[in-house]
Amino acid sequence: MHSRPARATSLLLDSDEVSPVFEQNAGSRSPFLLTSDHFGRLIPNRLGNLGLPASELGRHIAFDIGIAGVAKRLSSLLGAHLIAQHYSRLVIDCNRPPDVASSIPPSSDGTAIPGNAGIAHEAGETRRREIFDPYHRHITAVIDRRLREAVPTVLVALHSFTPVYDGVVRPWHIGTLYHRDTTLPPLLLSALRAEGDLVVGDNEPYAVSDQTDYTIPLHGEMRGLINSGIEIRQDLIGDQAGQRQWADRLARILREIEETLRKQAVI
Ligand SMILES: [Zn+2]
């Protein structure tokens, strides 16, 4: 007898596979709500390795290298709620609208993904139903609860980026990624620039848009939350020491920003 109930309707995740949602400090009243769409690199057993060798599955195309360590430590330091996603972005990208081609990418940064080539519509819907939807539904529910309980919410979406993409070198150490919010991104930019030792990207290495992003448009902008994305170059957070250093730095900066926001009475 299994001690855990099987997912009766599951066509993708076996009953012994982890839920897509990882969280830490649930119920926190810190204003910061941290998300990490590309936190994990798991692939459901039923999808094998998507036809890729381990060397490809260890690259940035599969997950945001280093961000899990930064996100967990930052969440601990701030006492902030972190909601993250366990499965690889190659299975389904939780930061893409599910109707765009890059949601289940047939190729990524020059690598063809055999397990995604010509995927049937129903198979794509199954990935959405079992991975993408539960993750985003959970973020929605958490924001609903915070609004109900009048807990102020500042959404910070955490990512890492590859130092070279499509042959182009990216010089930034860190970037703020935003679209419609005019509160948090300028505070973050000026705090990061004031550090003095950083090359800071202002909407670099890319800008947030409704076509290429999902978490900020849906949970930040449509809910009217103060929000920004933060992208850290992955080679800086490739080991524990780097993850610790960047989490410590960001915790200090975000605490200062929290004070500023409170003084401005926007949280
Ligand atoms: Zn990412």
Tab-separated table of C-alpha atoms and ligand atoms in Angstrom:
chain	number	residue	atom	x	y	z
A	1	MET	CA	0.000	0.000	0.000
A	2	HIS	CA	1.199	3.498	-0.805
A	3	SER	CA	1.120	5.836	2.145
A	4	ARG	CA	0.521	8.819	-0.106
A	5	PRO	CA	-2.530	9.106	-2.294
A	6	ALA	CA	-1.712	8.809	-5.990
A	7	ARG	CA	-2.454	11.826	-8.112
A	8	ALA	CA	-5.525	10.205	-9.584
A	9	THR	CA	-5.743	12.562	-12.531
A	10	SER	CA	-2.001	12.896	-13.113
A	11	LEU	CA	-0.756	12.227	-16.621
A	12	LEU	CA	2.715	13.609	-15.963
A	13	LEU	CA	3.892	13.620	-12.349
A	14	ASP	CA	4.087	10.310	-10.517
A	15	SER	CA	2.791	10.162	-6.969
A	16	ASP	CA	6.333	10.068	-5.579
A	17	GLU	CA	7.498	13.153	-7.484
A	18	VAL	CA	7.670	16.518	-5.760
A	19	SER	CA	5.096	19.223	-6.190
A	20	PRO	CA	6.163	22.012	-8.544
A	21	VAL	CA	5.856	24.527	-5.707
A	22	PHE	CA	8.713	25.104	-3.289
A	23	GLU	CA	8.217	27.644	-0.564
A	24	GLN	CA	9.978	29.051	2.428
A	25	ASN	CA	8.700	31.386	5.143
A	26	ALA	CA	5.077	30.946	4.098
A	27	GLY	CA	2.911	33.243	6.168
A	28	SER	CA	5.662	35.830	6.521
A	29	ARG	CA	4.579	39.435	6.949
A	30	SER	CA	7.697	40.884	5.335
A	31	PRO	CA	6.550	43.126	2.479
A	32	PHE	CA	8.857	41.277	0.106
A	33	LEU	CA	7.334	38.368	-1.771
A	34	LEU	CA	10.123	36.585	-3.630
A	35	THR	CA	9.500	34.392	-6.656
A	36	SER	CA	11.860	32.131	-8.578
A	37	ASP	CA	10.367	30.771	-11.783
A	38	HIS	CA	13.571	29.039	-12.928
A	39	PHE	CA	14.670	27.754	-9.520
A	40	GLY	CA	14.679	24.016	-10.215
A	41	ARG	CA	16.008	21.637	-12.816
A	42	LEU	CA	13.901	18.541	-12.229
A	43	ILE	CA	12.385	16.712	-15.164
A	44	PRO	CA	9.375	14.477	-14.551
A	45	ASN	CA	10.301	10.780	-14.818
A	46	ARG	CA	7.854	10.276	-17.627
A	47	LEU	CA	9.748	12.773	-19.807
A	48	GLY	CA	13.096	11.019	-19.400
A	49	ASN	CA	15.817	13.577	-20.077
A	50	LEU	CA	13.936	15.328	-22.901
A	51	GLY	CA	16.479	13.728	-25.221
A	52	LEU	CA	19.345	15.820	-23.844
A	53	PRO	CA	22.701	14.769	-22.368
A	54	ALA	CA	23.529	15.734	-18.783
A	55	SER	CA	25.932	18.413	-20.063
A	56	GLU	CA	23.030	20.318	-21.626
A	57	LEU	CA	20.781	19.811	-18.599
A	58	GLY	CA	23.405	21.482	-16.420
A	59	ARG	CA	23.411	24.659	-18.550
A	60	HIS	CA	21.391	27.837	-18.126
A	61	ILE	CA	18.941	26.607	-20.733
A	62	ALA	CA	17.559	24.187	-18.119
A	63	PHE	CA	17.408	26.478	-15.055
A	64	ASP	CA	18.754	29.710	-13.559
A	65	ILE	CA	22.166	28.616	-12.321
A	66	GLY	CA	22.902	29.753	-8.755
A	67	ILE	CA	19.583	31.441	-8.097
A	68	ALA	CA	18.223	28.740	-5.768
A	69	GLY	CA	21.007	29.356	-3.251
A	70	VAL	CA	20.594	33.123	-3.454
A	71	ALA	CA	16.797	32.949	-3.199
A	72	LYS	CA	16.760	30.677	-0.148
A	73	ARG	CA	19.339	32.709	1.746
A	74	LEU	CA	17.736	36.023	0.810
A	75	SER	CA	14.379	34.708	1.963
A	76	SER	CA	15.938	33.626	5.267
A	77	LEU	CA	17.753	36.904	5.845
A	78	LEU	CA	14.673	39.012	5.124
A	79	GLY	CA	12.226	36.592	6.675
A	80	ALA	CA	10.414	36.910	3.358
A	81	HIS	CA	8.085	34.436	1.693
A	82	LEU	CA	9.763	32.700	-1.241
A	83	ILE	CA	7.692	30.824	-3.810
A	84	ALA	CA	9.740	28.874	-6.344
A	85	GLN	CA	9.271	26.236	-9.000
A	86	HIS	CA	11.046	22.873	-8.880
A	87	TYR	CA	10.872	21.719	-12.514
A	88	SER	CA	13.145	22.740	-15.392
A	89	ARG	CA	12.165	25.618	-17.629
A	90	LEU	CA	12.671	23.183	-20.514
A	91	VAL	CA	9.603	21.225	-19.352
A	92	ILE	CA	7.503	24.387	-19.348
A	93	ASP	CA	8.756	27.922	-18.801
A	94	CYS	CA	6.906	29.440	-15.859
A	95	ASN	CA	7.896	32.929	-16.961
A	96	ARG	CA	6.285	32.761	-20.405
A	97	PRO	CA	2.647	33.059	-21.356
A	98	PRO	CA	1.672	29.440	-22.027
A	99	ASP	CA	0.475	30.263	-25.543
A	100	VAL	CA	3.835	31.477	-26.891
A	101	ALA	CA	6.276	29.173	-28.716
A	102	SER	CA	8.999	29.554	-26.077
A	103	SER	CA	6.697	28.236	-23.337
A	104	ILE	CA	7.819	24.686	-24.201
A	105	PRO	CA	10.887	25.557	-26.247
A	106	PRO	CA	11.749	23.361	-29.242
A	107	SER	CA	15.250	24.858	-28.956
A	108	SER	CA	17.097	27.129	-26.546
A	109	ASP	CA	20.286	29.140	-27.099
A	110	GLY	CA	21.227	26.982	-30.072
A	111	THR	CA	20.377	23.606	-28.522
A	112	ALA	CA	17.503	21.589	-29.987
A	113	ILE	CA	15.281	19.970	-27.326
A	114	PRO	CA	14.219	16.620	-28.833
A	115	GLY	CA	11.604	15.956	-26.134
A	116	ASN	CA	9.839	19.191	-27.042
A	117	ALA	CA	9.939	18.850	-30.828
A	118	GLY	CA	6.495	18.580	-32.332
A	119	ILE	CA	4.879	18.056	-28.925
A	120	ALA	CA	1.149	17.325	-29.155
A	121	HIS	CA	-1.210	20.019	-27.915
A	122	GLU	CA	-2.598	17.713	-25.203
A	123	ALA	CA	0.897	16.894	-23.920
A	124	GLY	CA	1.642	20.609	-23.643
A	125	GLU	CA	-1.639	21.155	-21.800
A	126	THR	CA	-0.694	18.388	-19.376
A	127	ARG	CA	2.591	20.114	-18.523
A	128	ARG	CA	0.672	23.314	-18.039
A	129	ARG	CA	-1.962	21.719	-15.833
A	130	GLU	CA	0.489	19.864	-13.596
A	131	ILE	CA	3.399	22.318	-13.332
A	132	PHE	CA	2.666	25.824	-14.606
A	133	ASP	CA	-0.874	26.229	-13.268
A	134	PRO	CA	-0.279	25.023	-9.684
A	135	TYR	CA	2.727	27.328	-9.351
A	136	HIS	CA	0.921	30.413	-10.580
A	137	ARG	CA	-2.303	29.528	-8.772
A	138	HIS	CA	-0.311	29.352	-5.561
A	139	ILE	CA	1.256	32.773	-6.099
A	140	THR	CA	-2.218	34.179	-6.831
A	141	ALA	CA	-3.621	32.624	-3.663
A	142	VAL	CA	-0.778	33.999	-1.552
A	143	ILE	CA	-1.262	37.507	-2.959
A	144	ASP	CA	-5.033	37.189	-2.385
A	145	ARG	CA	-4.414	36.293	1.245
A	146	ARG	CA	-1.930	39.115	1.754
A	147	LEU	CA	-4.373	41.631	0.279
A	148	ARG	CA	-7.146	40.286	2.499
A	149	GLU	CA	-4.928	40.571	5.561
A	150	ALA	CA	-3.669	44.014	4.474
A	151	VAL	CA	-0.056	42.837	4.360
A	152	PRO	CA	1.796	45.160	1.962
A	153	THR	CA	3.412	43.279	-0.910
A	154	VAL	CA	6.482	44.132	-2.960
A	155	LEU	CA	7.049	41.475	-5.593
A	156	VAL	CA	10.666	40.640	-6.411
A	157	ALA	CA	11.208	38.096	-9.188
A	158	LEU	CA	14.653	36.500	-8.934
A	159	HIS	CA	16.589	35.251	-11.969
A	160	SER	CA	20.107	34.639	-13.194
A	161	PHE	CA	21.499	35.131	-16.677
A	162	THR	CA	24.251	33.575	-18.730
A	163	PRO	CA	27.391	35.706	-19.308
A	164	VAL	CA	27.287	34.931	-23.043
A	165	TYR	CA	24.077	34.552	-25.015
A	166	ASP	CA	23.929	33.857	-28.718
A	167	GLY	CA	27.636	34.721	-28.918
A	168	VAL	CA	27.219	38.153	-27.306
A	169	VAL	CA	29.075	38.934	-24.053
A	170	ARG	CA	27.007	40.556	-21.320
A	171	PRO	CA	29.023	42.919	-19.130
A	172	TRP	CA	26.516	43.519	-16.323
A	173	HIS	CA	26.891	41.952	-12.886
A	174	ILE	CA	23.250	42.497	-12.079
A	175	GLY	CA	20.238	44.039	-13.757
A	176	THR	CA	16.831	45.317	-12.772
A	177	LEU	CA	14.082	44.123	-15.081
A	178	TYR	CA	10.831	45.995	-15.191
A	179	HIS	CA	8.059	47.389	-17.330
A	180	ARG	CA	5.252	49.363	-15.727
A	181	ASP	CA	6.304	49.828	-12.106
A	182	THR	CA	7.915	53.196	-11.438
A	183	THR	CA	8.492	52.781	-7.685
A	184	LEU	CA	10.862	49.907	-7.038
A	185	PRO	CA	13.104	49.802	-10.146
A	186	PRO	CA	14.557	53.337	-9.687
A	187	LEU	CA	15.222	52.647	-5.979
A	188	LEU	CA	16.943	49.381	-6.822
A	189	LEU	CA	18.965	50.960	-9.614
A	190	SER	CA	20.242	53.796	-7.477
A	191	ALA	CA	21.063	51.479	-4.555
A	192	LEU	CA	22.936	49.058	-6.812
A	193	ARG	CA	24.832	51.870	-8.536
A	194	ALA	CA	25.760	53.326	-5.134
A	195	GLU	CA	27.560	50.067	-4.323
A	196	GLY	CA	30.351	51.418	-6.544
A	197	ASP	CA	31.757	48.081	-7.677
A	198	LEU	CA	28.965	46.883	-9.945
A	199	VAL	CA	28.099	47.157	-13.603
A	200	VAL	CA	24.336	47.561	-13.266
A	201	GLY	CA	21.909	46.819	-16.100
A	202	ASP	CA	18.883	49.079	-16.438
A	203	ASN	CA	16.465	46.714	-18.121
A	204	GLU	CA	19.486	44.703	-19.226
A	205	PRO	CA	20.173	41.989	-20.272
A	206	TYR	CA	16.563	42.369	-21.356
A	207	ALA	CA	13.400	44.258	-20.523
A	208	VAL	CA	10.161	42.815	-19.179
A	209	SER	CA	7.320	42.551	-21.690
A	210	ASP	CA	3.922	40.906	-21.829
A	211	GLN	CA	5.130	38.526	-24.563
A	212	THR	CA	8.393	37.415	-22.961
A	213	ASP	CA	7.425	37.402	-19.279
A	214	TYR	CA	4.587	36.156	-17.171
A	215	THR	CA	5.217	36.502	-13.434
A	216	ILE	CA	5.724	40.283	-13.337
A	217	PRO	CA	2.902	41.140	-15.772
A	218	LEU	CA	0.408	38.778	-14.125
A	219	HIS	CA	1.216	38.943	-10.432
A	220	GLY	CA	2.933	42.321	-10.222
A	221	GLU	CA	1.330	44.634	-12.725
A	222	MET	CA	-2.199	43.250	-12.967
A	223	ARG	CA	-2.434	43.180	-9.160
A	224	GLY	CA	-1.055	46.703	-8.881
A	225	LEU	CA	1.906	45.601	-6.754
A	226	ILE	CA	5.216	47.410	-6.475
A	227	ASN	CA	7.554	45.060	-8.334
A	228	SER	CA	10.810	44.414	-10.127
A	229	GLY	CA	12.824	41.565	-11.503
A	230	ILE	CA	16.423	41.108	-10.445
A	231	GLU	CA	18.852	39.247	-12.731
A	232	ILE	CA	22.275	38.215	-11.428
A	233	ARG	CA	24.992	36.971	-13.787
A	234	GLN	CA	25.261	33.262	-13.117
A	235	ASP	CA	29.060	33.009	-12.980
A	236	LEU	CA	28.995	35.271	-9.904
A	237	ILE	CA	26.701	32.870	-8.037
A	238	GLY	CA	28.035	29.554	-9.276
A	239	ASP	CA	29.201	28.488	-5.817
A	240	GLN	CA	27.992	28.829	-2.231
A	241	ALA	CA	30.368	31.671	-1.430
A	242	GLY	CA	29.046	33.739	-4.328
A	243	GLN	CA	25.439	32.932	-3.487
A	244	ARG	CA	25.993	33.963	0.118
A	245	GLN	CA	27.724	37.195	-0.857
A	246	TRP	CA	24.985	38.242	-3.267
A	247	ALA	CA	22.152	37.276	-0.940
A	248	ASP	CA	23.779	39.279	1.862
A	249	ARG	CA	24.216	42.301	-0.380
A	250	LEU	CA	20.666	42.144	-1.677
A	251	ALA	CA	19.236	41.686	1.812
A	252	ARG	CA	21.013	44.837	2.978
A	253	ILE	CA	19.815	46.795	-0.063
A	254	LEU	CA	16.230	45.559	0.181
A	255	ARG	CA	16.064	46.397	3.893
A	256	GLU	CA	17.089	49.969	3.063
A	257	ILE	CA	14.498	50.106	0.311
A	258	GLU	CA	11.843	48.807	2.709
A	259	GLU	CA	12.602	51.718	5.022
A	260	THR	CA	12.363	54.184	2.145
A	261	LEU	CA	9.038	52.727	1.020
A	262	ARG	CA	7.682	52.968	4.554
A	263	LYS	CA	8.771	56.601	4.807
A	264	GLN	CA	7.044	57.276	1.500
A	265	ALA	CA	3.969	55.540	2.967
A	266	VAL	CA	3.574	53.359	-0.129
A	267	ILE	CA	3.732	50.189	1.953
B	1	ZN	ZN	15.075	33.134	-15.044
